[in-house]
Amino acid sequence: MDWEAFFLTLRLALVVSFILMVIGIPVAWWITYSPRKWKFLVEALVALPLVLPPTVLGYYFLVALGPRSPAGRWIESILGHPLPFTFEGLVVASLVYSLPFAVQPFVASFASVSTNLLETSWTLGISKLRTFLRVTIPLSARGILTGVILSFAHTLGEFGVVLMVGGNLPGITRTISIDIYDQVQAMNYAAAGRTSLTLLVLSFAILSFVYAVNRHLLRVWIIKS
Amino acid sequence: MDHQIVADFEKRYSGGPGHHVRLSLPARGPHVLVLFGPSGSGKTTILRCIAGLETPDSGTIVYGDETWFSTTGSVAPQIRKCGFVPQNYSLFPHLTVRQNVEYGVSSRDKSYANEMLQMFRIDDIAGRLPDRISGGQQQRVALARALAMKPRLLLLDEPLSALDAGTREALRDELRSLLKDRAIPAICVTHDWSEALALGDRIAVISKGQILQHGLPEDVFSHPESPEIAAILGVDTVVVGRVEKREKGMLTLRVGSIQLTTFEPKSATDEYYVCIRPENVAVELRSPTGSSIRNHLPARIKEIRPQGALLRVILDCGFDLVALLTNQAAGDLQLQRGAEVVAAIKATAIHLIPKN
């Protein structure tokens, strides 16, 4: 078992799910409440990583953020190094790759909060933003938790995007799924089996937790019920 | 026109009926305007437009010297400060009763919110979540929450309709005295005529988004301007009666020169609206010698009008009393205009609503 790869993967998944919570909530808010007719285009864009092969996403990342593109050169001037084949590059690619797993549960839970409650809050003198923070967010706690955990679990298991954007640099971009692929290539089936089993058990535990919370079998401290 | 709330606006829906509303009420002091009409008549839309939750297509909504809505712009609901109590109360399910009441209150007004909790007798359940309290308690919490932010106008959407009959009557009296005490103008929507009479200083009868008649409750109920309005009101005889005698749970009321006997209602006051539904009035040719019916009123037939398979007989017995009879009964008695008869009304068929 490559513990370096294991902790790198964990760190990546934690960073990605945290950032997705921060940027996913405003995106989901906009999708839920915007009166714009063209918002279906944004919805489709957010859902795109669900259907696109990870290699396609990875390819565009390499092209768009590599040293040959203006965006890539701009990023390089800020960071001092190009984005591909670094941990930061992996984070950016994973954010897009796992975006629908966070945003879609957020949207579903925001939409299930009754507009009557929001309107009542407005008539009580509370602004739309504060109403969102005081009513929508607490009542969507379950959906937000689901989105964060699903994006965490999804990042944990990603392979194609990582391979394209990050390559296989131990301690920098070598995640568990890359490690498993390497082990199999090296005919080291026992090691690949152990790592696979770890990932399988971990993913199963995480998904069981999500479903248990959503079926009210588990109480989480942030969710009053 | 100083310190009046004046709403004169139009609201259209694609495919639906257009609403044209014109109403006014004093912006100061206890004054309750009841919007009365069947469901789907547009009452709630009117409240929502006044609260700022919906935008009319044209017209104006003015509160005193502030313009809340005109074609040039609309003031946000947060600024209007209307205490809006929606039909389903909309209590925040994740907040306790206390947190609900304190929701719109600034930190320096917390003691006022506390006062509301006590006044509405919900201080003992302050720590509970809304789904752990009864419907009557939920209604009190919703009212307390609306009043705690010291609203300039109270908007009540069917405030009692979600309650069972017993609780409804008790809370109706409570609500009435509360609106008087707090001296906040209110617009109250209802489709229940007893609620309309109990709460309203003035009544506006609404159908299909239009105000058909507007006036004092007794005038509107006793003199509907059209058959459509009469049908909406649903109760035909509403007169004001003064208490003459209370004895062993029975009440004798004087209506003009007539005395009526009925049960003493729970709420004690000197004047009541006496409400009699036409199907509860029987017509006799002369006073019977033995009868369980308490009220026998000498009357003259003013008018006989067919209403479907029945006849509407309007009797003059000091006030206009409407009776609904079958064709056969009217034929047997050979009723005709001008005939002297006796109107019989059981004590239990007289519905009393305290007049404020």
XYZ file of C-alpha atoms in Angstrom:
581
model
C 0.000 0.000 0.000
C 1.398 3.364 -1.100
C 0.544 5.588 1.852
C 1.964 8.651 0.137
C -0.526 8.205 -2.705
C -3.298 7.494 -0.204
C -2.784 10.724 1.775
C -2.262 12.745 -1.401
C -5.618 11.489 -2.667
C -7.271 12.283 0.650
C -5.782 15.791 0.638
C -6.940 16.356 -2.948
C -10.486 15.151 -2.163
C -10.711 17.315 0.977
C -9.459 20.462 -0.782
C -11.714 19.871 -3.788
C -14.879 19.143 -1.777
C -14.280 22.179 0.443
C -13.762 24.530 -2.526
C -16.775 22.999 -4.279
C -18.913 23.776 -1.239
C -17.769 27.397 -1.339
C -18.262 27.931 -5.082
C -21.038 25.364 -5.596
C -23.471 27.089 -3.231
C -23.565 30.415 -5.130
C -23.724 28.564 -8.464
C -26.619 26.424 -7.185
C -28.299 29.526 -5.761
C -28.114 31.212 -9.156
C -29.452 28.126 -10.961
C -32.315 27.739 -8.463
C -33.523 31.329 -8.298
C -32.401 33.066 -11.483
C -35.293 34.139 -13.704
C -33.006 34.055 -16.787
C -34.405 32.006 -19.626
C -30.967 30.807 -20.726
C -30.090 29.246 -17.395
C -30.658 25.789 -18.888
C -27.366 26.365 -20.738
C -25.565 26.830 -17.418
C -27.286 23.732 -16.039
C -26.123 21.727 -19.055
C -22.596 23.091 -18.705
C -22.455 22.108 -15.027
C -23.720 18.609 -15.857
C -21.278 18.117 -18.744
C -18.561 16.351 -16.684
C -21.145 13.628 -15.911
C -21.217 12.502 -19.531
C -17.879 13.547 -21.004
C -15.041 11.005 -20.921
C -12.465 12.181 -18.363
C -9.848 12.107 -21.105
C -11.756 14.760 -23.033
C -11.855 17.001 -19.972
C -8.178 16.289 -19.367
C -7.286 17.113 -22.949
C -8.997 20.499 -22.811
C -7.289 21.263 -19.521
C -3.906 20.520 -20.970
C -4.614 22.675 -23.993
C -6.262 25.538 -22.097
C -3.971 25.717 -19.101
C -0.715 24.554 -20.641
C 2.208 26.925 -21.265
C 1.197 27.448 -24.903
C -2.163 29.096 -24.160
C -2.551 32.746 -23.053
C -4.450 31.591 -19.923
C -1.717 29.129 -19.125
C 1.015 31.769 -19.549
C -0.941 34.177 -17.337
C -1.250 31.522 -14.607
C 2.418 30.696 -14.986
C 3.324 34.363 -14.461
C 1.384 34.312 -11.186
C 2.358 30.895 -9.845
C 5.860 30.828 -11.270
C 5.257 27.424 -12.858
C 2.751 25.936 -15.315
C -0.446 24.401 -13.917
C -0.366 20.921 -15.530
C 1.515 18.192 -13.686
C 1.207 19.953 -10.324
C -1.072 19.417 -7.318
C -2.793 22.787 -8.002
C -3.460 21.702 -11.566
C -4.987 18.515 -10.243
C -7.224 20.546 -7.901
C -8.476 22.796 -10.711
C -9.207 19.829 -12.988
C -10.937 17.922 -10.180
C -13.094 20.942 -9.328
C -14.628 20.866 -12.789
C -14.749 17.073 -12.886
C -16.681 16.845 -9.578
C -18.723 20.054 -9.990
C -22.060 18.352 -10.870
C -21.754 16.041 -7.882
C -21.837 19.067 -5.600
C -24.082 21.474 -7.519
C -26.891 19.077 -8.407
C -27.695 18.015 -4.812
C -27.421 21.673 -3.750
C -29.916 22.758 -6.423
C -32.327 19.947 -5.527
C -32.302 20.866 -1.853
C -32.578 24.636 -2.425
C -35.524 24.072 -4.759
C -37.311 21.974 -2.131
C -37.396 24.869 0.349
C -40.889 26.359 0.102
C -41.070 29.841 -1.442
C -43.691 30.699 1.180
C -40.978 30.563 3.834
C -38.686 32.827 1.833
C -41.459 35.332 1.174
C -42.452 35.337 4.837
C -38.855 36.112 5.731
C -38.787 39.019 3.266
C -41.967 40.499 4.734
C -40.316 40.269 8.161
C -37.697 42.713 6.866
C -34.913 40.228 6.132
C -32.978 40.732 2.876
C -32.853 38.057 0.179
C -29.225 37.202 0.970
C -29.824 36.900 4.716
C -32.978 34.885 4.046
C -30.853 32.520 1.990
C -28.355 32.183 4.837
C -30.947 31.919 7.627
C -33.660 29.833 5.949
C -32.509 28.155 2.728
C -29.074 26.993 3.914
C -30.190 25.446 7.246
C -33.151 23.738 5.565
C -30.837 22.416 2.830
C -28.189 21.123 5.237
C -28.846 17.541 4.223
C -28.488 18.281 0.507
C -25.337 20.326 1.074
C -23.802 17.521 3.110
C -24.729 15.049 0.367
C -23.146 17.223 -2.312
C -19.934 17.746 -0.366
C -19.535 14.058 0.425
C -20.382 12.912 -3.101
C -17.848 15.314 -4.584
C -15.305 14.081 -2.027
C -15.944 10.451 -2.938
C -15.964 11.188 -6.646
C -12.609 12.970 -6.455
C -11.225 10.074 -4.445
C -11.878 7.700 -7.338
C -10.961 9.819 -10.366
C -8.455 8.428 -12.828
C -8.622 9.709 -16.371
C -8.438 13.431 -15.596
C -5.617 12.870 -13.121
C -3.628 10.872 -15.626
C -4.060 13.486 -18.350
C -3.478 16.608 -16.242
C -1.292 15.322 -13.426
C 0.586 12.404 -14.859
C 2.246 10.191 -12.307
C 4.572 12.168 -10.085
C 4.988 10.484 -6.676
C 3.987 12.829 -3.845
C 2.689 15.458 -6.256
C 0.105 13.964 -8.577
C 0.239 10.231 -7.983
C -3.202 9.336 -6.523
C -4.425 5.899 -5.399
C -6.171 5.115 -8.673
C -2.930 5.862 -10.565
C -1.072 3.735 -8.046
C -3.429 0.787 -8.672
C -2.977 1.148 -12.438
C 0.809 1.177 -11.971
C 0.756 -1.912 -9.773
C -1.313 -3.818 -12.337
C 1.012 -2.729 -15.138
C 3.896 -4.043 -13.045
C 2.002 -7.363 -12.558
C 1.977 -6.634 -8.809
C -1.571 -7.977 -8.301
C -1.369 -8.415 -4.517
C -0.530 -4.742 -3.915
C -3.141 -3.625 -6.467
C -5.706 -5.833 -4.689
C -4.970 -4.329 -1.260
C -5.239 -0.744 -2.504
C -8.379 -1.540 -4.510
C -10.001 -3.086 -1.471
C -9.169 -0.012 0.631
C -10.757 2.265 -1.963
C -13.785 -0.032 -2.284
C -14.422 -0.168 1.469
C -13.868 3.566 1.886
C -16.220 4.471 -0.975
C -18.879 2.064 0.276
C -18.659 3.520 3.781
C -18.966 7.074 2.474
C -21.986 6.287 0.269
C -23.669 4.337 3.104
C -23.212 7.401 5.304
C -24.807 9.685 2.686
C -27.820 7.414 2.195
C -28.249 6.901 5.948
C -28.269 10.653 6.545
C -30.800 11.163 3.773
C -33.057 8.471 5.169
C -32.918 10.128 8.566
C -31.227 7.059 10.022
C -28.309 9.118 11.195
C -28.452 12.460 12.880
C -25.709 14.853 12.035
C -24.949 17.692 14.381
C -25.663 20.380 11.802
C -29.048 18.926 10.957
C -31.853 19.368 13.409
C -34.762 17.049 12.909
C -56.663 61.641 2.348
C -53.799 61.870 4.857
C -52.663 58.636 6.399
C -54.729 56.395 4.286
C -53.704 53.171 2.693
C -54.950 53.386 -0.864
C -54.588 50.573 -3.335
C -55.821 51.088 -6.855
C -54.202 48.652 -9.219
C -54.628 46.074 -11.935
C -53.041 42.660 -12.054
C -53.475 40.364 -15.030
C -52.479 36.770 -15.501
C -52.003 35.210 -18.888
C -55.108 33.125 -19.526
C -56.633 34.019 -16.146
C -59.047 36.732 -15.092
C -57.692 40.223 -14.557
C -57.844 41.739 -11.098
C -58.904 45.294 -10.671
C -58.689 46.454 -7.101
C -59.631 49.749 -5.555
C -59.637 49.944 -1.794
C -58.624 52.219 1.022
C -58.441 52.154 4.786
C -57.082 54.458 7.496
C -53.352 53.877 8.058
C -53.639 54.601 11.758
C -55.640 53.114 14.558
C -57.507 49.859 14.822
C -59.311 49.362 11.590
C -59.924 46.005 10.012
C -60.890 45.713 6.383
C -62.167 42.261 5.521
C -61.813 41.032 1.952
C -64.604 38.536 1.616
C -65.141 36.220 -1.303
C -65.108 32.627 -2.503
C -61.822 30.804 -3.040
C -60.183 31.757 -6.301
C -61.692 35.239 -6.223
C -58.278 36.889 -6.054
C -58.219 37.863 -2.376
C -54.787 36.429 -1.717
C -53.367 38.112 -4.824
C -54.519 41.459 -3.456
C -52.760 40.810 -0.129
C -49.591 39.687 -1.898
C -49.563 42.815 -4.060
C -49.930 45.007 -0.969
C -47.203 43.071 0.864
C -44.889 43.566 -2.115
C -44.626 39.874 -2.976
C -46.309 40.368 -6.333
C -46.089 43.293 -8.689
C -49.277 44.730 -10.198
C -49.323 45.557 -13.903
C -50.491 49.115 -13.411
C -51.883 51.483 -10.824
C -50.627 52.638 -7.441
C -50.360 51.431 -3.868
C -49.872 54.253 -1.391
C -49.308 54.131 2.343
C -49.793 57.605 3.852
C -47.262 59.766 2.014
C -45.157 56.805 0.835
C -45.696 55.297 -2.581
C -45.218 51.549 -2.326
C -46.006 50.840 -5.920
C -46.418 52.887 -9.036
C -45.593 52.170 -12.644
C -42.176 53.771 -12.057
C -41.139 51.352 -9.320
C -41.950 49.103 -6.442
C -40.815 49.218 -2.802
C -39.382 45.902 -1.580
C -41.410 43.895 0.950
C -38.566 44.336 3.464
C -39.126 48.108 3.462
C -42.938 48.013 3.542
C -43.007 46.403 6.983
C -46.336 44.634 6.576
C -46.958 41.894 9.104
C -47.996 39.196 6.655
C -49.554 36.051 8.090
C -49.976 33.559 5.240
C -52.683 30.943 5.220
C -50.405 28.051 6.197
C -48.577 30.298 8.730
C -45.171 29.479 7.140
C -43.374 28.976 10.433
C -39.671 28.272 9.954
C -39.502 24.532 10.676
C -35.862 24.591 11.781
C -36.390 27.332 14.363
C -38.020 27.074 17.779
C -41.132 29.043 18.651
C -38.961 31.711 20.306
C -36.561 31.918 17.345
C -39.549 32.215 14.996
C -41.022 35.115 16.987
C -37.621 36.837 17.254
C -36.814 36.240 13.579
C -37.506 39.719 12.210
C -36.642 41.534 15.419
C -33.444 43.530 15.981
C -31.404 42.611 19.057
C -32.568 45.679 20.994
C -36.208 44.714 20.488
C -35.813 41.209 21.933
C -37.753 42.210 25.064
C -40.692 43.205 22.879
C -40.583 39.771 21.229
C -40.619 38.293 24.706
C -43.690 40.366 25.509
C -45.369 38.894 22.413
C -44.528 35.364 23.558
C -46.254 36.085 26.845
C -49.201 37.904 25.347
C -49.929 35.016 23.014
C -49.378 32.513 25.840
C -46.697 30.679 23.902
C -43.845 31.392 26.323
C -44.204 27.925 27.837
C -43.660 26.291 24.421
C -40.944 28.734 23.347
C -38.321 25.996 23.089
C -40.342 23.686 20.826
C -40.145 23.301 17.073
C -43.272 24.216 15.051
C -44.130 20.607 14.173
C -44.376 19.809 17.874
C -47.194 22.266 18.636
C -50.928 22.328 17.827
C -52.567 24.219 14.955
C -53.948 26.863 17.305
C -50.521 27.399 18.814
C -48.987 27.650 15.340
C -51.466 30.371 14.490
C -50.514 32.266 17.640
C -46.813 31.933 16.830
C -47.392 33.277 13.315
C -49.326 36.263 14.675
C -46.789 36.902 17.424
C -43.981 36.798 14.852
C -45.792 39.280 12.591
C -46.532 41.645 15.486
C -43.085 41.393 17.083
C -41.546 43.404 14.245
C -44.022 46.237 14.968
C -45.664 46.213 11.544
C -47.330 49.254 10.055
C -50.063 47.158 8.516
C -51.173 43.629 9.273
C -52.134 41.341 6.387
C -53.966 38.192 7.395
C -54.679 35.503 4.818
C -57.478 33.245 6.062
C -56.023 33.460 9.579
C -58.324 30.835 11.059
C -59.092 28.470 8.193
C -56.491 25.856 9.149
C -58.051 25.306 12.575
C -60.847 23.025 13.772
C -64.216 24.641 14.494
C -63.851 24.887 18.290
C -60.399 26.455 18.263
C -61.468 28.715 15.424
C -64.253 30.331 17.432
C -62.083 30.874 20.512
C -59.231 32.349 18.463
C -61.606 34.501 16.443
C -62.646 36.391 19.578
C -59.034 36.609 20.689
C -57.915 37.953 17.331
C -60.668 40.548 17.340
C -59.713 41.983 20.746
C -56.047 41.827 19.807
C -56.553 43.877 16.641
C -58.461 46.457 18.687
C -55.829 46.602 21.453
C -52.790 46.880 19.229
C -54.322 49.622 17.119
C -52.714 48.367 13.923
C -54.684 48.628 10.702
C -55.301 45.233 9.190
C -56.527 43.688 5.988
C -57.959 40.268 6.564
C -58.924 37.801 3.851
C -61.630 35.248 4.526
C -64.321 33.204 2.848
C -66.133 32.572 6.143
C -68.983 35.002 6.772
C -68.848 34.582 10.553
C -65.165 35.549 10.510
C -65.937 38.500 8.261
C -68.597 39.782 10.646
C -66.521 39.155 13.765
C -63.358 40.840 12.536
C -64.347 43.477 10.011
C -64.953 47.151 10.592
C -65.634 47.274 6.892
C -66.175 44.521 4.379
C -65.278 44.383 0.718
C -66.996 41.607 -1.210
C -64.726 40.262 -3.923
C -65.396 38.072 -6.897
C -63.176 37.404 -9.907
C -60.682 40.016 -8.787
C -63.219 42.847 -8.569
C -64.603 44.505 -5.453
C -68.361 44.214 -5.879
C -69.508 45.958 -2.725
C -67.786 47.769 0.090
C -69.248 49.013 3.371
C -70.161 48.357 6.979
C -70.648 44.643 7.692
C -74.308 44.973 8.635
C -75.043 47.046 5.532
C -73.264 44.676 3.191
C -74.853 41.573 4.676
C -78.371 42.951 4.991
C -78.416 44.923 1.759
C -76.379 43.078 -0.850
C -76.432 45.192 -3.982
C -76.919 42.289 -6.372
C -78.042 38.638 -6.368
C -74.405 37.683 -7.081
C -73.275 39.396 -3.893
C -76.104 37.779 -1.913
C -75.029 34.382 -3.216
C -71.414 35.032 -2.223
C -72.432 36.132 1.257
C -74.474 32.955 1.716
C -76.265 34.133 4.831
C -79.366 36.157 4.151
C -80.455 37.716 7.374
C -77.950 39.706 9.379
C -79.330 42.273 11.827
C -77.945 43.931 14.927
C -79.530 42.830 18.201
C -79.103 44.325 21.678
C -79.043 42.086 24.738
C -82.142 42.526 26.821
C -81.919 39.655 29.287
C -79.547 36.818 30.166
C -81.047 33.912 32.042
C -79.954 30.285 32.582
C -77.775 30.231 29.536
C -80.458 31.780 27.367
C -80.306 35.213 25.863
C -83.112 37.543 24.907
C -82.212 40.026 22.213
C -84.085 43.011 20.913
C -84.040 43.651 17.194
C -86.085 46.758 16.509
C -89.450 46.000 18.096
C -88.923 42.239 18.001
C -87.604 39.965 20.717
C -85.562 36.877 19.865
C -84.555 34.058 22.180
C -81.380 32.117 21.663
C -78.479 30.456 23.466
C -75.946 32.600 25.227
C -72.676 32.419 23.326
C -69.331 32.212 25.129
C -68.280 35.747 24.340
C -70.319 38.225 26.385
C -71.058 41.597 24.851
C -74.047 43.950 24.617
C -74.558 43.850 20.904
C -74.481 40.955 18.492
C -74.909 40.364 14.819
C -77.924 38.092 14.607
C -77.454 35.745 11.651
C -80.213 33.511 10.351
C -79.867 31.244 7.353
C -82.970 31.072 5.130
C -83.253 27.268 5.343
C -83.717 27.590 9.133
C -86.801 29.789 8.882
C -90.223 28.067 8.784
C -93.443 29.785 7.792
C -96.726 29.070 9.643
C -100.176 30.491 9.090
C -100.757 31.154 12.789
C -98.860 30.712 16.048
C -99.176 27.098 17.198
C -100.370 26.473 20.754
C -97.679 23.979 21.650
C -94.275 24.107 19.988
C -90.648 23.520 20.856
C -89.697 26.401 18.620
C -88.762 29.451 20.721
C -89.298 32.260 18.271
C -92.595 32.969 16.537
C -92.589 36.304 14.793
C -95.678 37.853 13.206
C -94.704 38.755 9.647
C -96.031 39.896 6.313
C -94.882 38.383 3.039
C -93.019 41.046 1.065
C -91.920 39.027 -1.893
C -91.836 35.476 -3.248
C -89.079 34.603 -5.709
C -88.262 31.233 -7.225
C -84.738 29.977 -6.509
C -84.102 26.736 -8.345
C -86.593 24.154 -7.124
C -87.294 26.249 -4.044
C -88.972 29.539 -3.254
C -87.299 32.443 -1.514
C -89.848 34.154 0.647
C -88.921 37.561 2.010
C -90.818 38.318 5.196
C -91.193 41.648 6.918
C -91.239 41.115 10.664
C -89.758 44.439 11.706
C -86.669 43.508 9.702
C -86.309 41.584 6.481
C -86.182 37.871 7.142
C -85.567 35.421 4.302
C -87.092 31.934 4.308
C -86.397 29.144 1.852
C -89.430 26.917 1.255
C -90.339 24.117 -1.115
C -92.894 24.840 -3.816
C -95.167 22.256 -2.296
C -95.102 23.812 1.178
C -95.818 27.244 -0.256
C -98.713 25.776 -2.265
C -100.219 23.991 0.745
C -100.150 27.203 2.769
C -101.365 29.220 -0.248
C -98.727 31.842 0.408
C -98.888 35.072 -1.543
C -97.601 38.587 -1.339
C -99.070 40.654 1.493
C -100.340 37.635 3.453
C -99.993 37.742 7.258
C -98.027 34.747 8.545
C -95.813 33.679 11.423
C -92.090 33.086 10.986
C -90.741 30.335 13.235
C -87.064 30.131 14.121
C -85.547 27.651 16.551
C -83.296 29.154 19.217
C -80.489 26.911 17.968
C -80.796 28.256 14.428
C -79.833 31.779 15.436
C -76.149 32.407 15.094
C -74.690 35.225 17.166
C -71.466 37.031 16.422
C -70.244 39.678 18.866
C -70.351 43.154 17.346
C -67.234 45.142 18.117
